[in-house]
PDB file of C-alpha atoms in Angstrom:
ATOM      1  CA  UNK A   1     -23.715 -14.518  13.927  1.00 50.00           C
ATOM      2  CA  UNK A   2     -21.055 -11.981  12.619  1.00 61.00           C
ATOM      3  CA  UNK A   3     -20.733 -11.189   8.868  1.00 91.00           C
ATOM      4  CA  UNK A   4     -23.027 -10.485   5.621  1.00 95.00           C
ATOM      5  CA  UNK A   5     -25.200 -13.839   5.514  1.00 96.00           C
ATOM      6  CA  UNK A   6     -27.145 -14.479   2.012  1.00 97.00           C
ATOM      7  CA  UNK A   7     -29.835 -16.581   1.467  1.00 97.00           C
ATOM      8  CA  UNK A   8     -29.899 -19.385  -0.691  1.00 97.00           C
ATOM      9  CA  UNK A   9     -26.814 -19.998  -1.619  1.00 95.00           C
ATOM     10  CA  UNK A  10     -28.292 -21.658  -4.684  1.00 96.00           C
ATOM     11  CA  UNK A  11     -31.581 -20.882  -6.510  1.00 96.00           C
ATOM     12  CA  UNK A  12     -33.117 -22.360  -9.693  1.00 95.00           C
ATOM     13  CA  UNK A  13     -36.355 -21.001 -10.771  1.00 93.00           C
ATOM     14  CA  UNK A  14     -38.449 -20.907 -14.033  1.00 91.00           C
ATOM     15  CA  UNK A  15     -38.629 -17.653 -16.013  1.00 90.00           C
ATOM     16  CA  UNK A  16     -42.546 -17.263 -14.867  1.00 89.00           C
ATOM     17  CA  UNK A  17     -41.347 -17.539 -11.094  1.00 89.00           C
ATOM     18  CA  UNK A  18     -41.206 -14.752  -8.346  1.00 94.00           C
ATOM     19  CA  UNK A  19     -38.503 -15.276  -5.975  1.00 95.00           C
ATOM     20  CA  UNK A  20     -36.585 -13.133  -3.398  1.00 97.00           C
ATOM     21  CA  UNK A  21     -32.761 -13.105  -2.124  1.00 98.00           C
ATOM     22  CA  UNK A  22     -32.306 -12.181   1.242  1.00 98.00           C
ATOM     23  CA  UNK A  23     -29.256 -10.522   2.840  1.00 98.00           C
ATOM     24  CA  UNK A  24     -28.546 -10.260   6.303  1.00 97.00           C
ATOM     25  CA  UNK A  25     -25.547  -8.120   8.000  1.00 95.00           C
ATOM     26  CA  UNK A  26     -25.087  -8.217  11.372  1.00 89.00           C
ATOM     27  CA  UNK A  27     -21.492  -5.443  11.256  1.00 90.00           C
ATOM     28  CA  UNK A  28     -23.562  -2.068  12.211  1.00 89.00           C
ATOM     29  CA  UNK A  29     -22.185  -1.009   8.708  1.00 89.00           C
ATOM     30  CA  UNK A  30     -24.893   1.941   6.699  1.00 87.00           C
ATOM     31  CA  UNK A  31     -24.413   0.688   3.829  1.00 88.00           C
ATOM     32  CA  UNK A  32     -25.797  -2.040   1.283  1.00 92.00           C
ATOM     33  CA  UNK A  33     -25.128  -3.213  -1.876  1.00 93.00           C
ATOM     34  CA  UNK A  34     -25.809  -5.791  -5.124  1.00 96.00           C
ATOM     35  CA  UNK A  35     -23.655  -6.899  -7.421  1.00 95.00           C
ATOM     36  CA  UNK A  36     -23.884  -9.305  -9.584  1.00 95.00           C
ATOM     37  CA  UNK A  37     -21.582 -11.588 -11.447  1.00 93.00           C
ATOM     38  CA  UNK A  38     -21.342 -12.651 -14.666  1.00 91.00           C
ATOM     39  CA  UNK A  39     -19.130 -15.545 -16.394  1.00 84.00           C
ATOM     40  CA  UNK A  40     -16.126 -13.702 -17.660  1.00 79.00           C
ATOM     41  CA  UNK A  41     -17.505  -9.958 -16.444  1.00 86.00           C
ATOM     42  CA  UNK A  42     -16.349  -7.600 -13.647  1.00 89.00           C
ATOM     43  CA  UNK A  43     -18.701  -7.484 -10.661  1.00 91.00           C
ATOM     44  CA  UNK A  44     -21.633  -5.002 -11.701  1.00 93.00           C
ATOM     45  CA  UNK A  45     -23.352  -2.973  -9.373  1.00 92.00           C
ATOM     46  CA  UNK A  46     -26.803  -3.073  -9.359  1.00 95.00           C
ATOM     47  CA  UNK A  47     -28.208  -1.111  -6.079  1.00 93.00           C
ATOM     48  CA  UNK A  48     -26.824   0.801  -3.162  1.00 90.00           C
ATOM     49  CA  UNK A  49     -28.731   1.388   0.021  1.00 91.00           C
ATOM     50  CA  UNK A  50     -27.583   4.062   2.240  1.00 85.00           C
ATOM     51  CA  UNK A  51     -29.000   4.367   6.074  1.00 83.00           C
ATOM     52  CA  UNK A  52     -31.975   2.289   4.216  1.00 83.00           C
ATOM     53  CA  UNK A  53     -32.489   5.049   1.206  1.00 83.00           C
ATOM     54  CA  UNK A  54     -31.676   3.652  -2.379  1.00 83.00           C
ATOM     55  CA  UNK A  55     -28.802   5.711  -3.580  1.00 81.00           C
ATOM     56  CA  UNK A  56     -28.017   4.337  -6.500  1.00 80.00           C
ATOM     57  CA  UNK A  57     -30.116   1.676  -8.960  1.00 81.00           C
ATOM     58  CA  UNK A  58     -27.526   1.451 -12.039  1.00 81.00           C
ATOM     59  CA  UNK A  59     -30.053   1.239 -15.067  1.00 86.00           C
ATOM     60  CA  UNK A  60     -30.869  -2.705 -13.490  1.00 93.00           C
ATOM     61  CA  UNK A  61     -34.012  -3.560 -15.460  1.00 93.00           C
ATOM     62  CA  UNK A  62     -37.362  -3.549 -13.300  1.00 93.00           C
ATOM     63  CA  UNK A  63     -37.634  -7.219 -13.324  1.00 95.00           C
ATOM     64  CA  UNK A  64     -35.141  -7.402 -10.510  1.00 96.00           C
ATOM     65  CA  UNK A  65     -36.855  -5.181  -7.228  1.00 95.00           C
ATOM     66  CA  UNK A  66     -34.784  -4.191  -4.297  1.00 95.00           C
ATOM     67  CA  UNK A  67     -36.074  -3.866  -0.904  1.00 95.00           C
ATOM     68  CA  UNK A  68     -34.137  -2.852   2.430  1.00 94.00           C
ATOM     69  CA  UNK A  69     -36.962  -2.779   5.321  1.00 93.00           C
ATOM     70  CA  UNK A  70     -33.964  -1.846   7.999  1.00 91.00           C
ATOM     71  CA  UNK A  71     -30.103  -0.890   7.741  1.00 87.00           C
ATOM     72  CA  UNK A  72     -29.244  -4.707   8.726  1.00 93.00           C
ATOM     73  CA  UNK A  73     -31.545  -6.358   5.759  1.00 96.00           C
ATOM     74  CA  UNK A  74     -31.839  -6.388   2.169  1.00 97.00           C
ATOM     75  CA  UNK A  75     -33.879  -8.220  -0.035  1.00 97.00           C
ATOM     76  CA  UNK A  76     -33.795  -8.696  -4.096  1.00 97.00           C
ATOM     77  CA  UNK A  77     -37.187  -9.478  -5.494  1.00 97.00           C
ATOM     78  CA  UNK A  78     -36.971 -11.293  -8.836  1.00 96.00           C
ATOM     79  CA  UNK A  79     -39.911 -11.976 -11.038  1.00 94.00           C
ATOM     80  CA  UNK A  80     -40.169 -12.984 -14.909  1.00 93.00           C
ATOM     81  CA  UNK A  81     -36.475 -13.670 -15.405  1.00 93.00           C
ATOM     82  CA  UNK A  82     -34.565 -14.239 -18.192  1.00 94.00           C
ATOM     83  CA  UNK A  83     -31.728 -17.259 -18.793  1.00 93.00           C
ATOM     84  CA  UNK A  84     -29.440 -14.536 -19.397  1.00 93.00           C
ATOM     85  CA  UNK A  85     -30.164 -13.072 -15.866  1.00 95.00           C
ATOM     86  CA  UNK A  86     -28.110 -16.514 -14.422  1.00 96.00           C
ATOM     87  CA  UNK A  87     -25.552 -15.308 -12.453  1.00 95.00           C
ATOM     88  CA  UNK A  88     -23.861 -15.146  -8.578  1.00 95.00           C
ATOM     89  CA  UNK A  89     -25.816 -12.502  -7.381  1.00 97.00           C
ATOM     90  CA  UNK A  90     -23.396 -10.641  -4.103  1.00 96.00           C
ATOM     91  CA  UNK A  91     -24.305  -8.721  -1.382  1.00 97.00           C
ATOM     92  CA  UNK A  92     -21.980  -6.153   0.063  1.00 94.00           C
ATOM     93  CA  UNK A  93     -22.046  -3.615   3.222  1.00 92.00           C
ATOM     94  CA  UNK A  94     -19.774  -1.021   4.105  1.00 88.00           C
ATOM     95  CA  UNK A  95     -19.158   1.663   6.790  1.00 83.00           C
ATOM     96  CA  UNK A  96     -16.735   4.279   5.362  1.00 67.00           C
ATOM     97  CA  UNK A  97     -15.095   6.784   7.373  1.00 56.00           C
ATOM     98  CA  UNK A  98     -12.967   8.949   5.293  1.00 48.00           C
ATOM     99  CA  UNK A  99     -13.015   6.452   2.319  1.00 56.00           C
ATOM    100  CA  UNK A 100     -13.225   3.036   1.516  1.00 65.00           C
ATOM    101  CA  UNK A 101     -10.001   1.793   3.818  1.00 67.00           C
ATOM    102  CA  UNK A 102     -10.899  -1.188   4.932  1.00 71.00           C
ATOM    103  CA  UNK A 103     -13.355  -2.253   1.460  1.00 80.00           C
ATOM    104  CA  UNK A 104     -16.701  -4.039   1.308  1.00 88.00           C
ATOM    105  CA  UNK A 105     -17.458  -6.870   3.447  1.00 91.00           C
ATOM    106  CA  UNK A 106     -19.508  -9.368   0.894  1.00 94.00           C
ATOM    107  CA  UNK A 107     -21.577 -12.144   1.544  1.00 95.00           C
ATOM    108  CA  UNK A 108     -21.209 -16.247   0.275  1.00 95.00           C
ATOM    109  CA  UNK A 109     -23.703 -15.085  -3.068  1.00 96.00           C
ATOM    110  CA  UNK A 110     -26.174 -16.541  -4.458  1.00 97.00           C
ATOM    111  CA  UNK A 111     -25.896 -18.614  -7.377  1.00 96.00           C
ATOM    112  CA  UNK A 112     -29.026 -17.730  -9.662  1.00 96.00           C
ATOM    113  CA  UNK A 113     -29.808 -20.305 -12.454  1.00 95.00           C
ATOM    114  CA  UNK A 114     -33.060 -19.548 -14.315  1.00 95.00           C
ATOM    115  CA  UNK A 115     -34.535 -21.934 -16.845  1.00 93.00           C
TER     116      UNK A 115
ATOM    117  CA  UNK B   1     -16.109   1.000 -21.748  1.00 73.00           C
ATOM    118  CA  UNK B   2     -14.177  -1.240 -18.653  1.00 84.00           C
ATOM    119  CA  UNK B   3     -12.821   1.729 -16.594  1.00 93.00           C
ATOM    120  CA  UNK B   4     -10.685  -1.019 -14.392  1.00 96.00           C
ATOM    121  CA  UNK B   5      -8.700  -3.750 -16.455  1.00 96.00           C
ATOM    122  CA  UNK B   6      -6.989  -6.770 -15.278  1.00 96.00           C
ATOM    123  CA  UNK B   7      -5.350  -7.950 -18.643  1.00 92.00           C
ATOM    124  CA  UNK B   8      -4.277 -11.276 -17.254  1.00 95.00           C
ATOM    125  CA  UNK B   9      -7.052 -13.964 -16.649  1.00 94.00           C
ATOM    126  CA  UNK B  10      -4.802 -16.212 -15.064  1.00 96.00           C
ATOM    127  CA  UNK B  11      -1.153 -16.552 -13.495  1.00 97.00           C
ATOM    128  CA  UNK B  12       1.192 -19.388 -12.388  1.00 98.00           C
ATOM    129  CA  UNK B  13       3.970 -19.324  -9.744  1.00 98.00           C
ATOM    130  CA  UNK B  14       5.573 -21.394  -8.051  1.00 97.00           C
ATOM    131  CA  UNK B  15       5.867 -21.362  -4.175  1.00 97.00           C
ATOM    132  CA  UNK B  16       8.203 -19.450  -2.168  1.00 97.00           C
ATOM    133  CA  UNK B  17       8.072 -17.150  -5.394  1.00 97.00           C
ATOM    134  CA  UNK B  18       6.810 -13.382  -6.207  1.00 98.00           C
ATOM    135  CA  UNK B  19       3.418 -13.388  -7.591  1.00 98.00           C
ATOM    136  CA  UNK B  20       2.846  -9.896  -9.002  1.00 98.00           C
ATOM    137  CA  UNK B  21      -0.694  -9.377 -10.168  1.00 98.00           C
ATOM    138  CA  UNK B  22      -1.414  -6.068 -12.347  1.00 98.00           C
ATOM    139  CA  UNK B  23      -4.205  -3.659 -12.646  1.00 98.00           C
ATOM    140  CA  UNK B  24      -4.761  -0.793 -14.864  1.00 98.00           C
ATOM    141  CA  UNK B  25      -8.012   2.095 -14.679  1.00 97.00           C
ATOM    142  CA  UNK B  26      -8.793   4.435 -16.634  1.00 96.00           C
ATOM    143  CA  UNK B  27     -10.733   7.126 -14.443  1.00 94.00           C
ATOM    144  CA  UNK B  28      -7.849   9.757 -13.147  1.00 93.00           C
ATOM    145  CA  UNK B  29     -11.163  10.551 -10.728  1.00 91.00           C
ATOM    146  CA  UNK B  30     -10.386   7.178  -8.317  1.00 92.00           C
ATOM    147  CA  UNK B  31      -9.399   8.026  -5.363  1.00 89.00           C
ATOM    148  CA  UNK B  32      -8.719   4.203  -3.349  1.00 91.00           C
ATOM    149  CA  UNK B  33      -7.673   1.538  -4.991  1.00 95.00           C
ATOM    150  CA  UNK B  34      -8.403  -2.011  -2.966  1.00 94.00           C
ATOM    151  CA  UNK B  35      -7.628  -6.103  -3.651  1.00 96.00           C
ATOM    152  CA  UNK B  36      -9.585  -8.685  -2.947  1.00 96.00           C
ATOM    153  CA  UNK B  37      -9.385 -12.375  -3.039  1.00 96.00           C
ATOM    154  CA  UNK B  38     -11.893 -15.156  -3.802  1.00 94.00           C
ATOM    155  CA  UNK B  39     -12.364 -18.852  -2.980  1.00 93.00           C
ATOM    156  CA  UNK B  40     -14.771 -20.679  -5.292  1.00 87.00           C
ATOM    157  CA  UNK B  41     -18.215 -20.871  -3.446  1.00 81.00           C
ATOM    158  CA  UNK B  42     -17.376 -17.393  -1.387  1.00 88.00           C
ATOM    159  CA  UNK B  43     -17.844 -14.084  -1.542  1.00 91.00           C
ATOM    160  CA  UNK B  44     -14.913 -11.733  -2.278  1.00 93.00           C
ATOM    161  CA  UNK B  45     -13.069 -10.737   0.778  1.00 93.00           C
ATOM    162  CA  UNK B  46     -10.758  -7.789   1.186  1.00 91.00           C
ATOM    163  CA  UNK B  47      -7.179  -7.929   1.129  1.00 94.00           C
ATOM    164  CA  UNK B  48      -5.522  -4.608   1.011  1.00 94.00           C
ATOM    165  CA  UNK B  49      -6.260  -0.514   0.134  1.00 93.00           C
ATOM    166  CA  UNK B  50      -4.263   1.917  -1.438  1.00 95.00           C
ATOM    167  CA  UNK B  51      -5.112   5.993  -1.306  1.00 92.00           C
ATOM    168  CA  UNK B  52      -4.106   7.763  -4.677  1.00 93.00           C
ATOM    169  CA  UNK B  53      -2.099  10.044  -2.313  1.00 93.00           C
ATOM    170  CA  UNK B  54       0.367   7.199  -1.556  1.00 95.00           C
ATOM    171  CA  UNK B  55       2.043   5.052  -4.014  1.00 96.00           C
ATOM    172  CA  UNK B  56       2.819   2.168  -1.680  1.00 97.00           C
ATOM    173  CA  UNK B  57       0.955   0.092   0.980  1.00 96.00           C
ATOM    174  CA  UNK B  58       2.282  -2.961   2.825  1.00 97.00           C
ATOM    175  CA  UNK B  59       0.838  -5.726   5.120  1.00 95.00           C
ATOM    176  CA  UNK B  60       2.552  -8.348   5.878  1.00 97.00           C
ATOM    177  CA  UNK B  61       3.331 -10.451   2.739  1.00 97.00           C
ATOM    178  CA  UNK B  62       1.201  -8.635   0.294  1.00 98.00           C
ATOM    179  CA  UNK B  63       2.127  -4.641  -1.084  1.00 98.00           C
ATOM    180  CA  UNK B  64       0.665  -2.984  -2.877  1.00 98.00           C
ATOM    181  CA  UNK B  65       1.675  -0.162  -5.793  1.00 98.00           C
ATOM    182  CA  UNK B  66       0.273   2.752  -7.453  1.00 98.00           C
ATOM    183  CA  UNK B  67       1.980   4.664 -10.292  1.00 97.00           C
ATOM    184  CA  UNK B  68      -0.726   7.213 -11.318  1.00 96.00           C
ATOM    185  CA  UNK B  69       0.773   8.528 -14.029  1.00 96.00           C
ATOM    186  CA  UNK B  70       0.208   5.403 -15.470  1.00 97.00           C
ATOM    187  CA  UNK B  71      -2.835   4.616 -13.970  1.00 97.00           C
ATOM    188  CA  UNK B  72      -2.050   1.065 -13.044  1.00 98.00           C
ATOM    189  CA  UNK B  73      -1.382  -0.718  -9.548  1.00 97.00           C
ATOM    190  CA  UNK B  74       0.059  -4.038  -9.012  1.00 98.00           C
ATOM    191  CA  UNK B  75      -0.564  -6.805  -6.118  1.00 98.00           C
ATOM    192  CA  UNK B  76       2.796  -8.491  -4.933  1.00 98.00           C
ATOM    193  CA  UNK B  77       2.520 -10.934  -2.956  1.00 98.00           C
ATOM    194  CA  UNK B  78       6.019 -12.869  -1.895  1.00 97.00           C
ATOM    195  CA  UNK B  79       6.757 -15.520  -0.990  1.00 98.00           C
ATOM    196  CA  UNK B  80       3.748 -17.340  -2.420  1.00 98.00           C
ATOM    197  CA  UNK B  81       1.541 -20.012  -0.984  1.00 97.00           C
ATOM    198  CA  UNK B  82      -0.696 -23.012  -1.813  1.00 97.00           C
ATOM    199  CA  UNK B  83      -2.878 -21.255  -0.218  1.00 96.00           C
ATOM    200  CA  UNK B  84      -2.912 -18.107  -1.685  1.00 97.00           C
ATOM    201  CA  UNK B  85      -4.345 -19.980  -4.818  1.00 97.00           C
ATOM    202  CA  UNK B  86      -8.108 -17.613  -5.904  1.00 97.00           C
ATOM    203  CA  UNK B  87      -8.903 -15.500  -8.025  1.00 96.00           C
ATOM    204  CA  UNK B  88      -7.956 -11.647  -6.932  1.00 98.00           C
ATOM    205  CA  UNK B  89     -10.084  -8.620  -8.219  1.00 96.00           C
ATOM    206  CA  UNK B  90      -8.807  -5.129  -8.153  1.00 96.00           C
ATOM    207  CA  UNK B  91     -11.319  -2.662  -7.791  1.00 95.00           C
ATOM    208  CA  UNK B  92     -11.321   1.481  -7.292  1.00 94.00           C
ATOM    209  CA  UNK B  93     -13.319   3.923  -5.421  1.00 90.00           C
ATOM    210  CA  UNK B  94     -14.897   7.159  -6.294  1.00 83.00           C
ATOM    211  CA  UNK B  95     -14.732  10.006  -4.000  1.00 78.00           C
ATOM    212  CA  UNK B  96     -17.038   9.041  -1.312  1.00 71.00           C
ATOM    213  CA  UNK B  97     -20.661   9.807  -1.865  1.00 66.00           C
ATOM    214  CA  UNK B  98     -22.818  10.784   1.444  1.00 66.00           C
ATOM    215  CA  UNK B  99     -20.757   8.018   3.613  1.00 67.00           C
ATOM    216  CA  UNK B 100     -20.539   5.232   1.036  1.00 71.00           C
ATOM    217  CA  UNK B 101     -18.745   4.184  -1.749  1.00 76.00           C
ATOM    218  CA  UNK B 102     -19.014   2.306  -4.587  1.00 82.00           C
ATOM    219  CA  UNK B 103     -16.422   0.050  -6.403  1.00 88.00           C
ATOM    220  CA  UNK B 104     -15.975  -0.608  -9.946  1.00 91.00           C
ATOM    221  CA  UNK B 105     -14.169  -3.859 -10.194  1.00 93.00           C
ATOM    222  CA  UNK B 106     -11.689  -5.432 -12.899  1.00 95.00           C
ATOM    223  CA  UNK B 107     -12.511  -9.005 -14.073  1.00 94.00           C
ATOM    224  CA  UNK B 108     -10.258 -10.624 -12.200  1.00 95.00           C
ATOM    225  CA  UNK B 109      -6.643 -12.780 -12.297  1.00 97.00           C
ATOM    226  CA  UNK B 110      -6.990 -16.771 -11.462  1.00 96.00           C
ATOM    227  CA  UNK B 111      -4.005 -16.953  -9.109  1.00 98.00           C
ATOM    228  CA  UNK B 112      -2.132 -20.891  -9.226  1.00 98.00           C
ATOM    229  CA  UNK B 113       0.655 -21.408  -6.767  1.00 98.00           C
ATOM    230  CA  UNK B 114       2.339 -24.830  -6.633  1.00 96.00           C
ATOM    231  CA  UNK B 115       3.942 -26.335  -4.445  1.00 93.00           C
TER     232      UNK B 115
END
């Protein structure tokens, strides 16, 4: 399998539930992202993993907990959500040489709905 | 404060016409400037790059072009499909960062072409 594969595609789960979203990349890229997207917002970064190392964590709140065991996997722990956490929740990689030519490569998201 | 705007939340055009989609940032610090495209129920997927040291990029039916001095870049994409029919998110690049990068993205233009 070739691409950025995300797991569920869909999720529902109460505000007291701990859940994880999984994403898989099988391009040989270094990097790894999350973004997440809001109805009527720009995609908002939330992490960046580079070579495995967290680069970047852009003030997310500690409710959401990245993981990213290997450069091909990354996981988003999720525990005591909020309805206003709902969202498509993307996972990026990227291998940049020289800049950002050829963009991210994203995966299908995962559409969060918390109750 | 939205350092990448996309001002129009939707366009119409009819097939076999231009559809020119616009983008305007604020940071003079971006260095790549990149377009991608979305289908409901999938992940963003990238459609063309720009450096800031060109003002022009072309592939095939879709250019793209940067006027710096006014910090905004447009999307033309001629003639139109059916099928070019998403919505299309312009995002830009900081200097790159250790081998990655990370985008800041606009909000997006719903793109409608009729046949």
């Amino acid at each position: 399998e070739t691409g950025v594969t995300q797991t569920p595609r869909h999720l529902v789960m109460g505000m007291t539930n701990k859940k994880s979203l999984k994403c898989e990349q099988h391009l040989g890229h270094n990097a790894m992202y999350w973004y997440k997207q809001s109805a009527k917002k720009p995609l908002e970064l939330m992490f960046v993993y580079n070579f495995k190392e967290q680069t970047e964590n852009n003030s997310v709140p500690s409710r959401f907990s990245p993981e990213c065991p290997n450069s091909s996997h990354l996981f988003l722990h999720l525990h005591t959500l909020q309805p206003e956490d709902s969202a498509l929740y993307l996972c990026a990689s990227s291998q940049d040489y020289g800049g950002p030519v050829y963009g991210y490569t994203f995966g299908s998201g995962t559409r969060l709905t918390v109750v | 404060d939205q350092q990448v705007k996309q001002n129009s939340p939707s366009l119409s055009v009819q097939e076999g016409r231009i559809s020119i989609l616009n983008c305007d940032y604020t940071n003079s610090m971006f260095d790549y400037f990149l377009w991608y495209k979305k289908y409901p129920a999938e992940g963003p997927t990238f459609l063309i790059s720009i450096s800031s040291i060109k003002d022009k990029n072309e592939d095939g039916r879709f250019t793209v072009f940067l006027n710096k001095s006014a910090k905004h870049l447009s999307l033309h994409i001629v003639p139109s499909q059916p099928g070019d029919s998403a919505v299309y998110f312009c995002a830009a690049s900081l200097p790159m960062n250790s081998g990655y990068s990370t985008l800041t993205f606009g909000k997006g233009t719903m793109l409608l072409v009729s046949p």
